[in-house]
C-alpha cells in the first residue's frame, strides 16, 4: 500500500473497540467513573503528603511524584478515549497523536524509573535503618526525582521522533484506542526492523533492568526482614513494602505483556485490554493500595476530610 506522511496531517483513526459497539457504551461509563476516582484519589495523596508534616518523608515524597505522574498520564489518554467511545467519530489530529505518544511514553518511562527509585528507598529504610536519614537526604531526593523525569522524557523524545519519521500507510488507521507505539509501527509502509529492535532495547532499559533492580532490592529486603526476631517487627517491615510491591507487579506485569510478546491477531486484541488496564485502572488503584495498607496515610486522609480532628 502506498505510504505517505502528508496524509497523516489530516489525523488518525483510532479503531479501539469500534468492532464491538455494545462494549463501547459499557466502557464509556466504566472509564468515566474510574477516571473521576483516579483524579480524586491521586489528588488526595498529593494533598495529604504536602499538608501533613508527619508525611514529609522520602517515601511520601516519591509517592506524591507517582500520584502527580498518574494524574498527568491518565489525563493524556482518557479524555480522548472518552470522546472516541461516545460516538462514531474516532479521529485524533496528527499533532494530538504526536503529543499523546510523547507524553504517554515519557510518563510511562518515568514511572518505570520512579518505581525503581522507590524500591531503593525501601531498601535503605529496611536494610540500612541507622544510616537512612543520612543517605536519603532532601537533595538526593530531588536529584533522584529529576533523574526519573528527565530520563523518561529523553527516551520519549527519541522514540517519538523515530516513529513519526516513518512513512505511514495512507489509511492511517491505528488498531488501538490511543496512539501507542506498537500500533503506530504496524501502519508503517516500510521495513520497521530497525525501530522494532530499538524498541526492544528501550524495553530492556526501562522495563527489564528496572524490574531486575527492584527484585534484587526486595531480595535483600526479605533477607533482612527474616533476621528480625520480633513477629511484629517483621509484619511492620513487610507491610511497609507490600504496597509498593503490589503496584510494581500490576504496572510492570501489564507493561511487559504489551511490549514483550510475540505478534499475532490474538495478542493485538488482548493487548488493547492490557493497555486499558495500565492506562486507566492501575493509576486509580495506586492511591487505594497505599492508603488501605498504610495507617499513617489513612489517618492523614481522615484529617484532611475533617473526620479526625485529633
Short mmCIF file of C-alpha atoms in Angstrom, two decimals:
data_model
loop_
_atom_site.label_atom_id
_atom_site.label_comp_id
_atom_site.label_asym_id
_atom_site.label_seq_id
_atom_site.Cartn_x
_atom_site.Cartn_y
_atom_site.Cartn_z
CA UNK A 1 0.00 0.00 0.00
CA UNK A 2 1.25 3.43 -0.86
CA UNK A 3 2.75 5.23 2.10
CA UNK A 4 2.79 8.92 2.80
CA UNK A 5 3.35 11.22 5.71
CA UNK A 6 1.35 14.00 4.11
CA UNK A 7 -1.89 12.06 4.53
CA UNK A 8 -1.35 11.82 8.28
CA UNK A 9 -1.65 15.60 8.58
CA UNK A 10 -5.41 15.02 8.43
CA UNK A 11 -5.08 12.88 11.55
CA UNK A 12 -5.51 9.26 12.54
CA UNK A 13 -8.45 6.96 13.16
CA UNK A 14 -8.24 5.15 16.49
CA UNK A 15 -10.16 1.93 15.87
CA UNK A 16 -10.15 0.87 19.51
CA UNK A 17 -13.20 -1.30 20.20
CA UNK A 18 -15.25 0.07 17.27
CA UNK A 19 -15.96 -3.50 16.12
CA UNK A 20 -17.82 -4.05 19.41
CA UNK A 21 -20.22 -1.06 19.76
CA UNK A 22 -22.10 -2.68 22.66
CA UNK A 23 -18.82 -2.82 24.59
CA UNK A 24 -18.06 0.85 23.88
CA UNK A 25 -21.08 2.12 25.85
CA UNK A 26 -20.12 -0.02 28.84
CA UNK A 27 -16.51 1.19 28.64
CA UNK A 28 -17.67 4.81 28.39
CA UNK A 29 -19.45 4.53 31.72
CA UNK A 30 -16.78 2.44 33.47
CA UNK A 31 -13.82 4.52 32.26
CA UNK A 32 -15.60 7.77 33.23
CA UNK A 33 -16.15 6.54 36.79
CA UNK A 34 -12.60 5.21 37.11
CA UNK A 35 -11.16 8.49 35.75
CA UNK A 36 -13.05 10.53 38.36
CA UNK A 37 -11.82 8.18 41.12
CA UNK A 38 -8.27 8.48 39.77
CA UNK A 39 -8.40 12.27 39.90
CA UNK A 40 -9.83 12.28 43.42
CA UNK A 41 -7.55 9.57 44.82
CA UNK A 42 -4.26 10.87 43.48
CA UNK A 43 -5.10 14.48 44.33
CA UNK A 44 -5.86 13.37 47.89
CA UNK A 45 -2.46 11.62 48.15
CA UNK A 46 -0.67 14.79 46.98
CA UNK A 47 -2.60 17.00 49.40
CA UNK A 48 -2.13 14.82 52.49
CA UNK A 49 1.58 14.39 51.69
CA UNK A 50 2.03 18.15 51.34
CA UNK A 51 -0.08 19.46 54.23
CA UNK A 52 0.72 16.83 56.87
CA UNK A 53 4.20 17.34 58.41
CA UNK A 54 4.28 13.70 59.59
CA UNK A 55 4.27 12.61 55.95
CA UNK A 56 7.22 14.78 54.91
CA UNK A 57 9.33 11.66 54.41
CA UNK A 58 11.20 10.23 51.40
CA UNK A 59 8.52 7.58 50.84
CA UNK A 60 5.71 10.14 50.59
CA UNK A 61 7.87 12.49 48.53
CA UNK A 62 8.18 9.79 45.88
CA UNK A 63 4.55 8.75 46.33
CA UNK A 64 3.49 12.34 45.61
CA UNK A 65 5.57 12.26 42.44
CA UNK A 66 3.89 8.98 41.49
CA UNK A 67 0.41 10.42 42.10
CA UNK A 68 1.16 13.54 40.07
CA UNK A 69 2.56 11.35 37.29
CA UNK A 70 -0.60 9.19 37.31
CA UNK A 71 -2.80 12.29 37.11
CA UNK A 72 -0.90 13.52 34.05
CA UNK A 73 -0.75 10.05 32.48
CA UNK A 74 -4.48 9.33 32.64
CA UNK A 75 -5.34 12.87 31.54
CA UNK A 76 -3.15 12.48 28.45
CA UNK A 77 -5.15 9.41 27.39
CA UNK A 78 -8.63 9.22 28.94
CA UNK A 79 -10.36 12.43 27.66
CA UNK A 80 -9.57 11.50 24.04
CA UNK A 81 -10.64 7.91 24.74
CA UNK A 82 -14.00 9.03 26.17
CA UNK A 83 -14.59 11.29 23.17
CA UNK A 84 -13.99 8.38 20.81
CA UNK A 85 -16.15 5.99 22.84
CA UNK A 86 -19.19 8.26 22.92
CA UNK A 87 -19.84 8.37 19.17
CA UNK A 88 -18.82 7.36 15.66
CA UNK A 89 -16.01 9.92 15.44
CA UNK A 90 -12.79 8.03 16.26
CA UNK A 91 -10.29 10.53 14.91
CA UNK A 92 -7.37 12.28 16.54
CA UNK A 93 -5.38 15.05 14.89
CA UNK A 94 -1.81 14.45 13.73
CA UNK A 95 -0.50 16.93 16.32
CA UNK A 96 -2.70 15.41 19.00
CA UNK A 97 -1.34 11.94 18.24
CA UNK A 98 2.26 13.17 18.41
CA UNK A 99 1.63 14.89 21.75
CA UNK A 100 -0.24 11.90 23.17
CA UNK A 101 2.51 9.46 22.21
CA UNK A 102 5.24 11.77 23.52
CA UNK A 103 3.53 12.43 26.86
CA UNK A 104 2.33 8.85 27.43
CA UNK A 105 5.75 7.38 26.58
CA UNK A 106 7.53 9.96 28.72
CA UNK A 107 5.30 9.41 31.74
CA UNK A 108 5.33 5.63 31.35
CA UNK A 109 9.13 5.57 31.18
CA UNK A 110 9.34 7.96 34.14
CA UNK A 111 7.13 5.65 36.19
CA UNK A 112 9.43 2.69 35.46
CA UNK A 113 12.41 4.64 36.84
CA UNK A 114 10.43 6.14 39.72
CA UNK A 115 9.20 2.74 40.93
CA UNK A 116 12.82 1.55 40.88
CA UNK A 117 13.89 4.54 42.97
CA UNK A 118 11.07 3.83 45.42
CA UNK A 119 12.40 0.28 45.79
CA UNK A 120 15.84 1.74 46.51
CA UNK A 121 14.25 3.95 49.18
CA UNK A 122 12.59 0.91 50.80
CA UNK A 123 15.90 -0.99 50.62
CA UNK A 124 17.66 1.75 52.58
CA UNK A 125 14.80 2.05 55.08
CA UNK A 126 14.80 -1.68 55.88
CA UNK A 127 18.42 -2.74 55.32
CA UNK A 128 20.19 0.43 56.48
CA UNK A 129 17.87 1.96 59.09
CA UNK A 130 20.65 3.64 61.10
CA UNK A 131 22.01 5.44 58.03
CA UNK A 132 18.66 6.01 56.30
CA UNK A 133 18.27 9.70 57.18
CA UNK A 134 21.84 10.41 56.07
CA UNK A 135 21.55 8.51 52.78
CA UNK A 136 18.10 9.75 51.75
CA UNK A 137 18.70 13.44 52.36
CA UNK A 138 16.48 16.10 50.70
CA UNK A 139 18.99 16.99 47.99
CA UNK A 140 19.32 13.35 46.91
CA UNK A 141 15.53 13.00 46.82
CA UNK A 142 15.27 15.92 44.41
CA UNK A 143 18.11 14.56 42.28
CA UNK A 144 16.54 11.11 42.08
CA UNK A 145 13.13 12.56 41.17
CA UNK A 146 14.76 14.73 38.49
CA UNK A 147 16.60 11.67 37.16
CA UNK A 148 13.30 9.80 36.77
CA UNK A 149 11.51 12.63 34.96
CA UNK A 150 14.42 13.64 32.71
CA UNK A 151 15.38 10.09 31.71
CA UNK A 152 11.75 9.26 30.96
CA UNK A 153 11.25 12.18 28.59
CA UNK A 154 14.65 11.77 26.93
CA UNK A 155 13.62 8.25 25.97
CA UNK A 156 10.21 9.51 24.84
CA UNK A 157 11.80 12.19 22.64
CA UNK A 158 13.92 9.61 20.83
CA UNK A 159 11.05 7.15 20.37
CA UNK A 160 8.56 9.78 19.17
CA UNK A 161 10.96 11.25 16.60
CA UNK A 162 11.77 7.79 15.21
CA UNK A 163 8.10 6.74 14.99
CA UNK A 164 6.87 9.84 13.18
CA UNK A 165 9.72 9.82 10.67
CA UNK A 166 8.34 6.55 9.30
CA UNK A 167 6.31 6.76 6.07
CA UNK A 168 2.86 5.68 7.25
CA UNK A 169 0.17 3.92 5.21
CA UNK A 170 -2.40 6.20 3.60
CA UNK A 171 -5.34 4.67 5.52
CA UNK A 172 -3.71 5.84 8.81
CA UNK A 173 -5.99 3.61 10.92
CA UNK A 174 -4.46 2.79 14.31
CA UNK A 175 -5.71 -0.50 15.74
CA UNK A 176 -5.83 0.76 19.32
CA UNK A 177 -7.72 3.34 21.40
CA UNK A 178 -4.66 5.57 21.82
CA UNK A 179 -1.51 6.49 19.91
CA UNK A 180 0.58 3.60 21.21
CA UNK A 181 3.99 2.95 19.64
CA UNK A 182 3.48 -0.74 18.69
CA UNK A 183 0.17 0.12 16.97
CA UNK A 184 1.74 3.03 15.06
CA UNK A 185 4.68 0.89 13.91
CA UNK A 186 2.20 -1.59 12.39
CA UNK A 187 0.80 1.01 9.96
CA UNK A 188 4.24 1.92 8.59
CA UNK A 189 4.74 1.14 4.89
CA UNK A 190 8.43 0.33 5.18
CA UNK A 191 10.52 -2.30 6.89
CA UNK A 192 10.40 -1.48 10.61
CA UNK A 193 13.02 -3.96 11.84
CA UNK A 194 15.36 -1.18 12.99
CA UNK A 195 12.64 0.56 15.01
CA UNK A 196 11.43 -2.72 16.48
CA UNK A 197 14.98 -3.52 17.57
CA UNK A 198 15.33 -0.05 19.02
CA UNK A 199 12.04 -0.53 20.89
CA UNK A 200 13.35 -3.84 22.26
CA UNK A 201 16.45 -2.07 23.56
CA UNK A 202 14.25 0.59 25.19
CA UNK A 203 12.18 -2.19 26.82
CA UNK A 204 15.33 -3.70 28.25
CA UNK A 205 16.50 -0.32 29.59
CA UNK A 206 13.16 0.82 31.02
CA UNK A 207 11.33 -2.42 31.85
CA UNK A 208 13.68 -5.40 32.22
CA UNK A 209 16.58 -3.68 34.03
CA UNK A 210 14.37 -1.63 36.42
CA UNK A 211 12.32 -4.72 37.24
CA UNK A 212 15.52 -6.67 37.84
CA UNK A 213 16.84 -3.98 40.19
CA UNK A 214 13.53 -3.94 42.06
CA UNK A 215 13.62 -7.70 42.51
CA UNK A 216 17.22 -7.56 43.74
CA UNK A 217 16.24 -4.82 46.22
CA UNK A 218 13.35 -6.87 47.54
CA UNK A 219 15.55 -9.96 47.75
CA UNK A 220 17.83 -8.02 50.09
CA UNK A 221 14.83 -6.67 51.98
CA UNK A 222 13.35 -10.13 52.54
CA UNK A 223 16.70 -11.42 53.77
CA UNK A 224 17.00 -8.53 56.25
CA UNK A 225 13.40 -8.84 57.44
CA UNK A 226 13.74 -12.56 58.11
CA UNK A 227 16.59 -11.74 60.51
CA UNK A 228 14.22 -9.67 62.66
CA UNK A 229 13.27 -11.76 65.69
CA UNK A 230 10.09 -9.88 66.52
CA UNK A 231 6.98 -11.07 64.66
CA UNK A 232 5.51 -7.57 64.95
CA UNK A 233 8.71 -6.09 63.53
CA UNK A 234 8.62 -8.43 60.55
CA UNK A 235 4.95 -7.65 59.95
CA UNK A 236 5.64 -3.91 60.00
CA UNK A 237 8.59 -4.21 57.64
CA UNK A 238 6.66 -6.32 55.13
CA UNK A 239 3.65 -4.01 55.44
CA UNK A 240 5.82 -1.00 54.59
CA UNK A 241 6.99 -2.61 51.36
CA UNK A 242 3.84 -4.54 50.45
CA UNK A 243 2.01 -1.62 48.85
CA UNK A 244 4.91 -0.73 46.59
CA UNK A 245 5.40 -4.34 45.55
CA UNK A 246 1.73 -4.70 44.56
CA UNK A 247 1.98 -1.56 42.39
CA UNK A 248 5.17 -2.89 40.79
CA UNK A 249 3.53 -6.20 39.90
CA UNK A 250 0.44 -4.51 38.40
CA UNK A 251 2.36 -1.93 36.38
CA UNK A 252 5.33 -3.94 35.14
CA UNK A 253 3.21 -7.05 34.58
CA UNK A 254 0.84 -5.35 32.14
CA UNK A 255 3.60 -3.26 30.55
CA UNK A 256 5.75 -6.32 29.86
CA UNK A 257 2.77 -8.16 28.41
CA UNK A 258 2.20 -5.36 25.89
CA UNK A 259 5.77 -4.61 24.81
CA UNK A 260 7.40 -8.03 25.23
CA UNK A 261 5.24 -10.56 23.42
CA UNK A 262 5.03 -12.30 20.04
CA UNK A 263 2.93 -10.66 17.34
CA UNK A 264 -0.45 -12.13 16.43
CA UNK A 265 -4.02 -11.05 15.92
CA UNK A 266 -4.92 -12.58 19.27
CA UNK A 267 -2.22 -10.71 21.17
CA UNK A 268 -3.18 -7.44 19.44
CA UNK A 269 -6.80 -7.73 20.60
CA UNK A 270 -5.66 -8.89 24.02
CA UNK A 271 -3.15 -6.03 24.31
CA UNK A 272 -5.95 -3.45 23.99
CA UNK A 273 -7.41 -4.65 27.29
CA UNK A 274 -3.94 -4.71 28.87
CA UNK A 275 -3.29 -1.16 27.66
CA UNK A 276 -6.69 -0.15 29.04
CA UNK A 277 -5.70 -1.68 32.36
CA UNK A 278 -2.35 0.06 32.81
CA UNK A 279 -3.51 3.43 31.45
CA UNK A 280 -6.86 3.61 33.26
CA UNK A 281 -7.19 1.03 36.05
CA UNK A 282 -3.69 0.95 37.58
CA UNK A 283 -3.48 4.75 38.25
CA UNK A 284 -6.82 4.53 40.08
CA UNK A 285 -5.64 1.59 42.20
CA UNK A 286 -2.36 3.17 43.37
CA UNK A 287 -3.92 5.58 45.93
CA UNK A 288 -6.25 2.83 47.14
CA UNK A 289 -3.41 0.35 47.61
CA UNK A 290 -1.21 2.80 49.52
CA UNK A 291 -3.95 4.22 51.77
CA UNK A 292 -5.56 0.89 52.64
CA UNK A 293 -2.24 -0.67 53.63
CA UNK A 294 -0.82 2.33 55.48
CA UNK A 295 -2.18 3.58 58.81
CA UNK A 296 -0.39 6.94 58.54
CA UNK A 297 -1.93 7.64 55.15
CA UNK A 298 -5.43 6.67 56.33
CA UNK A 299 -5.07 8.87 59.41
CA UNK A 300 -3.82 11.84 57.35
CA UNK A 301 -6.65 11.38 54.85
CA UNK A 302 -9.27 11.38 57.62
CA UNK A 303 -7.77 14.60 59.00
CA UNK A 304 -7.84 16.16 55.53
CA UNK A 305 -11.54 15.27 55.24
CA UNK A 306 -12.21 16.65 58.74
CA UNK A 307 -13.23 13.28 60.16
CA UNK A 308 -10.39 13.03 62.67
CA UNK A 309 -9.70 16.40 64.34
CA UNK A 310 -7.17 14.93 66.81
#
